[in-house]
XYZ file of C-alpha atoms in Angstrom:
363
model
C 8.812 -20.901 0.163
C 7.113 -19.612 3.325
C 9.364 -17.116 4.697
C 9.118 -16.317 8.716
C 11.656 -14.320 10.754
C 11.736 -14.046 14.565
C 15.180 -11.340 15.365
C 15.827 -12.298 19.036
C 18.761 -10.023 20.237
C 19.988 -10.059 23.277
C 18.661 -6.241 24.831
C 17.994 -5.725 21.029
C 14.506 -5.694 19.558
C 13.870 -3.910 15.935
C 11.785 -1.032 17.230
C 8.247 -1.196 15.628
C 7.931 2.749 16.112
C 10.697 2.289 13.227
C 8.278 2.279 10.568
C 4.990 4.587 10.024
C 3.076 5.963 7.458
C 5.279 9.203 8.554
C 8.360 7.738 6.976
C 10.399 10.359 4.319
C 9.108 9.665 0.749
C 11.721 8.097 -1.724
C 14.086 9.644 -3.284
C 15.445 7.457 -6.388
C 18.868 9.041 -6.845
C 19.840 8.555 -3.309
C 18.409 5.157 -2.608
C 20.091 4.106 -6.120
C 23.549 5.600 -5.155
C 22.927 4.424 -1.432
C 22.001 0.890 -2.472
C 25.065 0.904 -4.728
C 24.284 -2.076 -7.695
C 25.907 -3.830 -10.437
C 26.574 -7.247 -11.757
C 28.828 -7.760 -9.426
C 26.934 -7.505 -6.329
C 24.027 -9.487 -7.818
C 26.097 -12.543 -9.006
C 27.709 -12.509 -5.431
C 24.303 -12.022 -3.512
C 23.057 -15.387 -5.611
C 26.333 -17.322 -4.998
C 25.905 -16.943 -1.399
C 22.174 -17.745 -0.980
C 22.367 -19.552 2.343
C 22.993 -16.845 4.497
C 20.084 -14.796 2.547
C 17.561 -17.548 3.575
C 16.334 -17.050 7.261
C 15.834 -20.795 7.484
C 19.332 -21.874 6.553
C 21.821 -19.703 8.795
C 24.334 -21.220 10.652
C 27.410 -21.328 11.939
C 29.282 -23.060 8.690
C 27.767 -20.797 6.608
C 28.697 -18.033 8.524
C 31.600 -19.296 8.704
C 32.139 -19.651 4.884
C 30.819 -16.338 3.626
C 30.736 -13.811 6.946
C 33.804 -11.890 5.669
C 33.152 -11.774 1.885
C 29.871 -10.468 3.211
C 31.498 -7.788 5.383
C 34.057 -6.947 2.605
C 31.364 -6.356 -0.369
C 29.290 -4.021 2.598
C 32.880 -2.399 2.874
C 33.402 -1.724 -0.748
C 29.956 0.195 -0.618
C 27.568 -2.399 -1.636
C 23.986 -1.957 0.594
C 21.590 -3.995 0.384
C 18.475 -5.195 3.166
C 19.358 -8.607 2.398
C 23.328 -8.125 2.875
C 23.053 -6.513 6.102
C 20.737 -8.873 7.390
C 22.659 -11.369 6.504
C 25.706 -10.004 8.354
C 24.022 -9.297 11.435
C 22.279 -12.810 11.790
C 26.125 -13.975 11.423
C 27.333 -11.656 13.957
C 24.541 -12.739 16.332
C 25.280 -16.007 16.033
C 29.226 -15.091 16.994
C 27.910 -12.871 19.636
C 29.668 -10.050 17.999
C 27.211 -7.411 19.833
C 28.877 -4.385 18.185
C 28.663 -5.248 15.089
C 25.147 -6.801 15.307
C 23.998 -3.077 16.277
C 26.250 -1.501 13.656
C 24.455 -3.816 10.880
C 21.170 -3.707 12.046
C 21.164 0.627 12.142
C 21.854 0.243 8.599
C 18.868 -2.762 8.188
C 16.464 0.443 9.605
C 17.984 3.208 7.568
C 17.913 1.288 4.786
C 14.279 -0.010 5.351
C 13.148 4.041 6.230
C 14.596 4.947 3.308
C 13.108 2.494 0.700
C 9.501 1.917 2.309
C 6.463 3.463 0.634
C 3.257 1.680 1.791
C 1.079 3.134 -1.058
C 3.796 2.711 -4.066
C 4.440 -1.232 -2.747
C 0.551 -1.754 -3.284
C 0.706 0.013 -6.624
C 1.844 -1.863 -9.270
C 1.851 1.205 -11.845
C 4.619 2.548 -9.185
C 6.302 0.103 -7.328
C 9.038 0.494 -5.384
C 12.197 -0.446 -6.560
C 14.479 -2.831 -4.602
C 17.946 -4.333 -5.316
C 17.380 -7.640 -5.331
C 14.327 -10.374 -4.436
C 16.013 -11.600 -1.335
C 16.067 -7.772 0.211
C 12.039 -7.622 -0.963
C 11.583 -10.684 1.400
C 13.863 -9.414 4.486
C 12.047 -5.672 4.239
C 8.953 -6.722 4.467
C 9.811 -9.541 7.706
C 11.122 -6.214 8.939
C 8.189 -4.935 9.155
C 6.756 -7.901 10.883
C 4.487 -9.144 8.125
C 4.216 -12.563 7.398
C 5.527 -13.774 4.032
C 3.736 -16.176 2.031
C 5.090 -15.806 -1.450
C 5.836 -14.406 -4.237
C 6.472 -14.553 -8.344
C 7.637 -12.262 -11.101
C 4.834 -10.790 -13.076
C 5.952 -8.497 -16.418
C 3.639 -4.920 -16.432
C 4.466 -1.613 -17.502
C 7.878 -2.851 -19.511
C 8.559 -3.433 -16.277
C 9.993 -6.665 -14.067
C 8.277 -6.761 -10.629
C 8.026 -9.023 -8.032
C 4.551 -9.321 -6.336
C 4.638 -10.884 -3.017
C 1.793 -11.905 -0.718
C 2.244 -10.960 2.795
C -0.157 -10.185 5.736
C 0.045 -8.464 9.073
C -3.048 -9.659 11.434
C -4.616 -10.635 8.687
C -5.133 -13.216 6.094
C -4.945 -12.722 2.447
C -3.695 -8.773 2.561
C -3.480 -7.042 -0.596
C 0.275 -8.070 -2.578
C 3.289 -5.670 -2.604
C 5.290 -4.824 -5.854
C 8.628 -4.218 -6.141
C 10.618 -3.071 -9.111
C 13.352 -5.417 -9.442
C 14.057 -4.979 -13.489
C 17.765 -4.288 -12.605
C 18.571 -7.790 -11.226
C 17.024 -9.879 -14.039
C 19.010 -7.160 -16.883
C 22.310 -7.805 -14.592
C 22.127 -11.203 -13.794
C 24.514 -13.052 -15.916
C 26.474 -15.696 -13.671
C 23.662 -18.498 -15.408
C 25.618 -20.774 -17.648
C 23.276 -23.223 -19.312
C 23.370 -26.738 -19.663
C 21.980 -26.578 -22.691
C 21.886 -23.003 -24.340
C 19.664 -24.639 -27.541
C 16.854 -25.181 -25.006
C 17.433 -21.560 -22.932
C 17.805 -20.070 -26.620
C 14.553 -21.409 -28.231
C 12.539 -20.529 -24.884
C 14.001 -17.102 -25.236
C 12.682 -16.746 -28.409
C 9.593 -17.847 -27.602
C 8.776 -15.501 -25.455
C 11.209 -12.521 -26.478
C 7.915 -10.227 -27.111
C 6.785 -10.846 -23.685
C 10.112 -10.817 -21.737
C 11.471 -7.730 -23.125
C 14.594 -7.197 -21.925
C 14.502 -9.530 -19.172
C 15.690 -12.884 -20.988
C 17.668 -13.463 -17.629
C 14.406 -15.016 -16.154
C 14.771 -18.093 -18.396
C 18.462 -18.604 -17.248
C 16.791 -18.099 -13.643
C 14.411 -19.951 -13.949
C 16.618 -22.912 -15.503
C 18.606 -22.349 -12.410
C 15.981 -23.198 -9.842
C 14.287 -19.658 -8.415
C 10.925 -20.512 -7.613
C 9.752 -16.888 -8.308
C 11.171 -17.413 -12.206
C 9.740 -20.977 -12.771
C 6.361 -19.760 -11.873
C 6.572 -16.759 -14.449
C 7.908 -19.559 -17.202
C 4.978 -21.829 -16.588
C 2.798 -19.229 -16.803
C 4.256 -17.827 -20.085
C 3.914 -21.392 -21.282
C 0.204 -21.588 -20.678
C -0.142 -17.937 -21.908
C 1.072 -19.764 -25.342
C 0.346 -23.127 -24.780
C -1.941 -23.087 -28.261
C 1.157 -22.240 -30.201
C 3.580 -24.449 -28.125
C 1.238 -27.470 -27.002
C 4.351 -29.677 -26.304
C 5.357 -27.346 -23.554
C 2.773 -28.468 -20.819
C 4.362 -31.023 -19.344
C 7.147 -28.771 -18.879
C 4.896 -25.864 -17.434
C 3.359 -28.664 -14.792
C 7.004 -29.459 -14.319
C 7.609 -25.925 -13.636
C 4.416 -25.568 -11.238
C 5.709 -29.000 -9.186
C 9.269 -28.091 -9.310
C 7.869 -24.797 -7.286
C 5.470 -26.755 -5.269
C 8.355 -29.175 -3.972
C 10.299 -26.300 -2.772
C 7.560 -25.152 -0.237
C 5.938 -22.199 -2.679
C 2.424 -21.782 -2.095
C 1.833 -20.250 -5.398
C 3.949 -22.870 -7.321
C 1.490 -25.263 -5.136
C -1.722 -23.684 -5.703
C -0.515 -23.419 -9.782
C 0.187 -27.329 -10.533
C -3.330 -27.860 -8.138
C -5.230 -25.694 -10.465
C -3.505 -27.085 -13.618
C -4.185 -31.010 -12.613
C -7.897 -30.271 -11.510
C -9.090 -27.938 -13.939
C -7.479 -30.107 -16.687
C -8.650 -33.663 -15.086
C -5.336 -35.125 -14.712
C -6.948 -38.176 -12.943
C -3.376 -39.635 -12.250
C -1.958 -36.587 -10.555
C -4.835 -35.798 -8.811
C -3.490 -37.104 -4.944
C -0.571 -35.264 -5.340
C -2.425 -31.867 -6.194
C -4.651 -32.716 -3.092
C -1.733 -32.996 -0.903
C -0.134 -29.682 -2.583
C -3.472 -27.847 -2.581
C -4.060 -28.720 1.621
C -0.291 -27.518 1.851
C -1.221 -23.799 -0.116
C -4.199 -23.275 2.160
C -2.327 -24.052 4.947
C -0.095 -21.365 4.012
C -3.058 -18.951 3.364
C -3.114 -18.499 0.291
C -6.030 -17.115 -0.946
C -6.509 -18.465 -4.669
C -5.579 -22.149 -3.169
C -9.342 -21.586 -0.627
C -11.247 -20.851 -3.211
C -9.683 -23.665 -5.320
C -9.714 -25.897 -2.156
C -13.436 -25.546 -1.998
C -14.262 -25.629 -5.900
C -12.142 -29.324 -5.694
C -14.073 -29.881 -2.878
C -18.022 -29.076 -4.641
C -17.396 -31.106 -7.360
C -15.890 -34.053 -5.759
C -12.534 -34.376 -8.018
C -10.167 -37.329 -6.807
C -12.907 -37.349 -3.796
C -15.695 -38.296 -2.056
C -18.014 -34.888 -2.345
C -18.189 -34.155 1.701
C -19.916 -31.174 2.970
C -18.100 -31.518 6.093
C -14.771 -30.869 4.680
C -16.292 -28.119 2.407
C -18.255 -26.684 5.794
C -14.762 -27.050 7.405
C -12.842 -24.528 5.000
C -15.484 -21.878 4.971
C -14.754 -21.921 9.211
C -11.381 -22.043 8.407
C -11.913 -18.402 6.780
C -14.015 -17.110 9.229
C -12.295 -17.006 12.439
C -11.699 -12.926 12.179
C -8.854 -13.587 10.049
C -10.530 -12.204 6.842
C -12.567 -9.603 5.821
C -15.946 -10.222 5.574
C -17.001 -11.520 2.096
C -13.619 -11.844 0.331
C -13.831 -15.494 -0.134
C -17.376 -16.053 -1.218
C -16.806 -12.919 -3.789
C -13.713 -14.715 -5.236
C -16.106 -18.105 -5.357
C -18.537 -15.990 -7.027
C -16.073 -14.777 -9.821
C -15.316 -18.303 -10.417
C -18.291 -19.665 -10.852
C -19.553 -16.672 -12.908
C -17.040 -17.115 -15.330
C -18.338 -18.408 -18.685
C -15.779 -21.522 -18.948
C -17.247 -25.557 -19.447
C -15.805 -26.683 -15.883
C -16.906 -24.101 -13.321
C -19.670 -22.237 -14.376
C -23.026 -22.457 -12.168
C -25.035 -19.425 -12.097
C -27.517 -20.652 -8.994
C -24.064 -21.454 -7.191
C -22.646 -18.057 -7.889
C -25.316 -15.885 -7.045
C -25.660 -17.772 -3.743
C -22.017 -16.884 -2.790
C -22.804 -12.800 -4.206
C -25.666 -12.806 -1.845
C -23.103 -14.054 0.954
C -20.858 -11.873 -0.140
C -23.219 -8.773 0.244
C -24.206 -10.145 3.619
């Protein structure tokens, strides 16, 4: 799910001096009544999906959903991803006027919701309408996606996404998006038994965000991930739920999510699923590629102990480069290595090994 956004505008660039650490700090009544929310808005920003994606506009869908777009914007209804959405349809119609019109809002609205120090806090995130605006702020502000799942903390649903800027492997942003999973409710299961019996399953961890089992049931990458985990959290009390949680992970993985990749990698290898292990090779080289940081370390872990094959040094040699070409700070990698192989577990731990990388690491 690699998200990357290049705005090309005729005499129109989004002006980088746009954003800086000088920006106004929140304030939560007026970005609530300015991003004006309800059920409404969020069933109608998940029916029309393809124009959200960056990937996937074009002139039918445009076509389809360009004026229920511009009507719900009409009716009040802000959101980052909306007005993206509209001016990436009005560029493509060469609507100039209205591509400037949407894309002052895209800027206020981005000023006005951007904290750098709450969207690396997860104790205070910031809070955001809806995942798809999370994604189109941050491209925005010229970071590179990579990806992103739901996480539950502080009675709180956030959505912790891994971007970078110059950089590999830059610290993840939170955003507060508890109001979209408590207002989501377009999801009509297939089979309510199975969404019930999940739901109360994991009712003491979900809270009051239930919604991310009909989400996840639906397809979003960001809620499958969360379910798999939850299964694994609980996988002693509900053993007959990990082939669904690897279903979960690969489900993810097929849809281009480095995490979902990384997760059905780390399930298959750490768990010695000989038969699946040339798929969670091909997965795992697609994660790194995407720079993903838990996916090097597990990369070269796979690699040390020669699972599914041949123990090379070369390719281990080759992924240590990899990370080394200024596009890391010094050390990350071989700390996270060290953590690993520290941990007191039967499949990773090596003291001699992990000491070696804390000494690179300090180096």
């Amino acid at each position: 799910m690699k998200i990357t956004l290049l705005i090309l505008i005729t005499g129109l660039l989004l002006p980088q001096w746009a954003f800086t650490h000088s920006l106004p700090q929140i304030d939560e009544t007026k970005l609530q009544a300015y991003q004006a929310q309800n059920s409404s808005l969020l069933d109608f920003i998940s029916l029309h999906t393809i124009t959200m994606s960056t990937d996937m506009v074009n002139q039918e869908a445009c076509q389809s959903s360009l004026a229920a777009i511009d009507q719900k914007i009409a009716e009040g209804h802000h959101s980052i991803a909306l007005h993206k959405a509209a001016m990436s349809c009005h560029l493509l119609n060469q609507d100039n006027q209205a591509v400037i019109a949407h894309q002052t809002q895209l800027l206020a609205l981005a000023q006005l919701t951007w904290d750098e120090d709450r969207a690396k806090n997860p104790d205070q995130p910031i809070w955001i309408s809806d995942p798809y605006s999370v994604y189109q702020l941050l491209t925005l502000l010229d970071y590179t996606v990579v990806d992103g799942t739901f996480i539950l903390a502080q009675d709180k649903l956030l959505l912790e996404v891994y971007a970078s800027k110059d950089t590999l492997f830059d610290m993840p942003f939170y955003f507060d998006v508890s109001t979209f999973a408590q207002t989501y409710d377009s999801y009509k299961p297939e089979n309510p038994h199975l969404n019930q019996m999940y739901t109360l399953m994991f009712e003491d961890d979900l809270g009051e965000y239930n919604a991310v089992i009909s989400l996840a049931f639906e397809g979003m990458p960001e809620a499958l991930i969360l379910f798999g985990d939850l299964i694994i959290k609980h996988i002693k009390t509900y053993p007959a739920g990990y082939s669904d949680a690897l279903s979960f992970y690969q489900m993810t993985a097929e849809q281009g999510s480095a995490i979902g990749q990384f997760k059905y990698a780390n399930r298959v290898f750490s768990d010695h699923i000989e038969s699946h292990y040339p798929q969670a090779h091909n997965y795992l080289n697609q994660s790194i590629q995407q720079q993903y940081i838990d996916a090097f370390v597990l990369g070269i872990i796979v690699r040390e102990n020669g699972l599914g094959i041949d123990k090379n040094p070369e390719t281990i040699q080759a992924l240590m480069e990899l990370i080394n070409l200024n596009t890391i700070k010094p050390g990350v990698l071989e700390y996270e290595l060290y953590n690993i192989y520290s941990a007191e577990n039967k499949k990773w731990n090596k003291p001699e090994l992990a000491h070696a990388y804390l000494k690179a690491a300090a180096e």
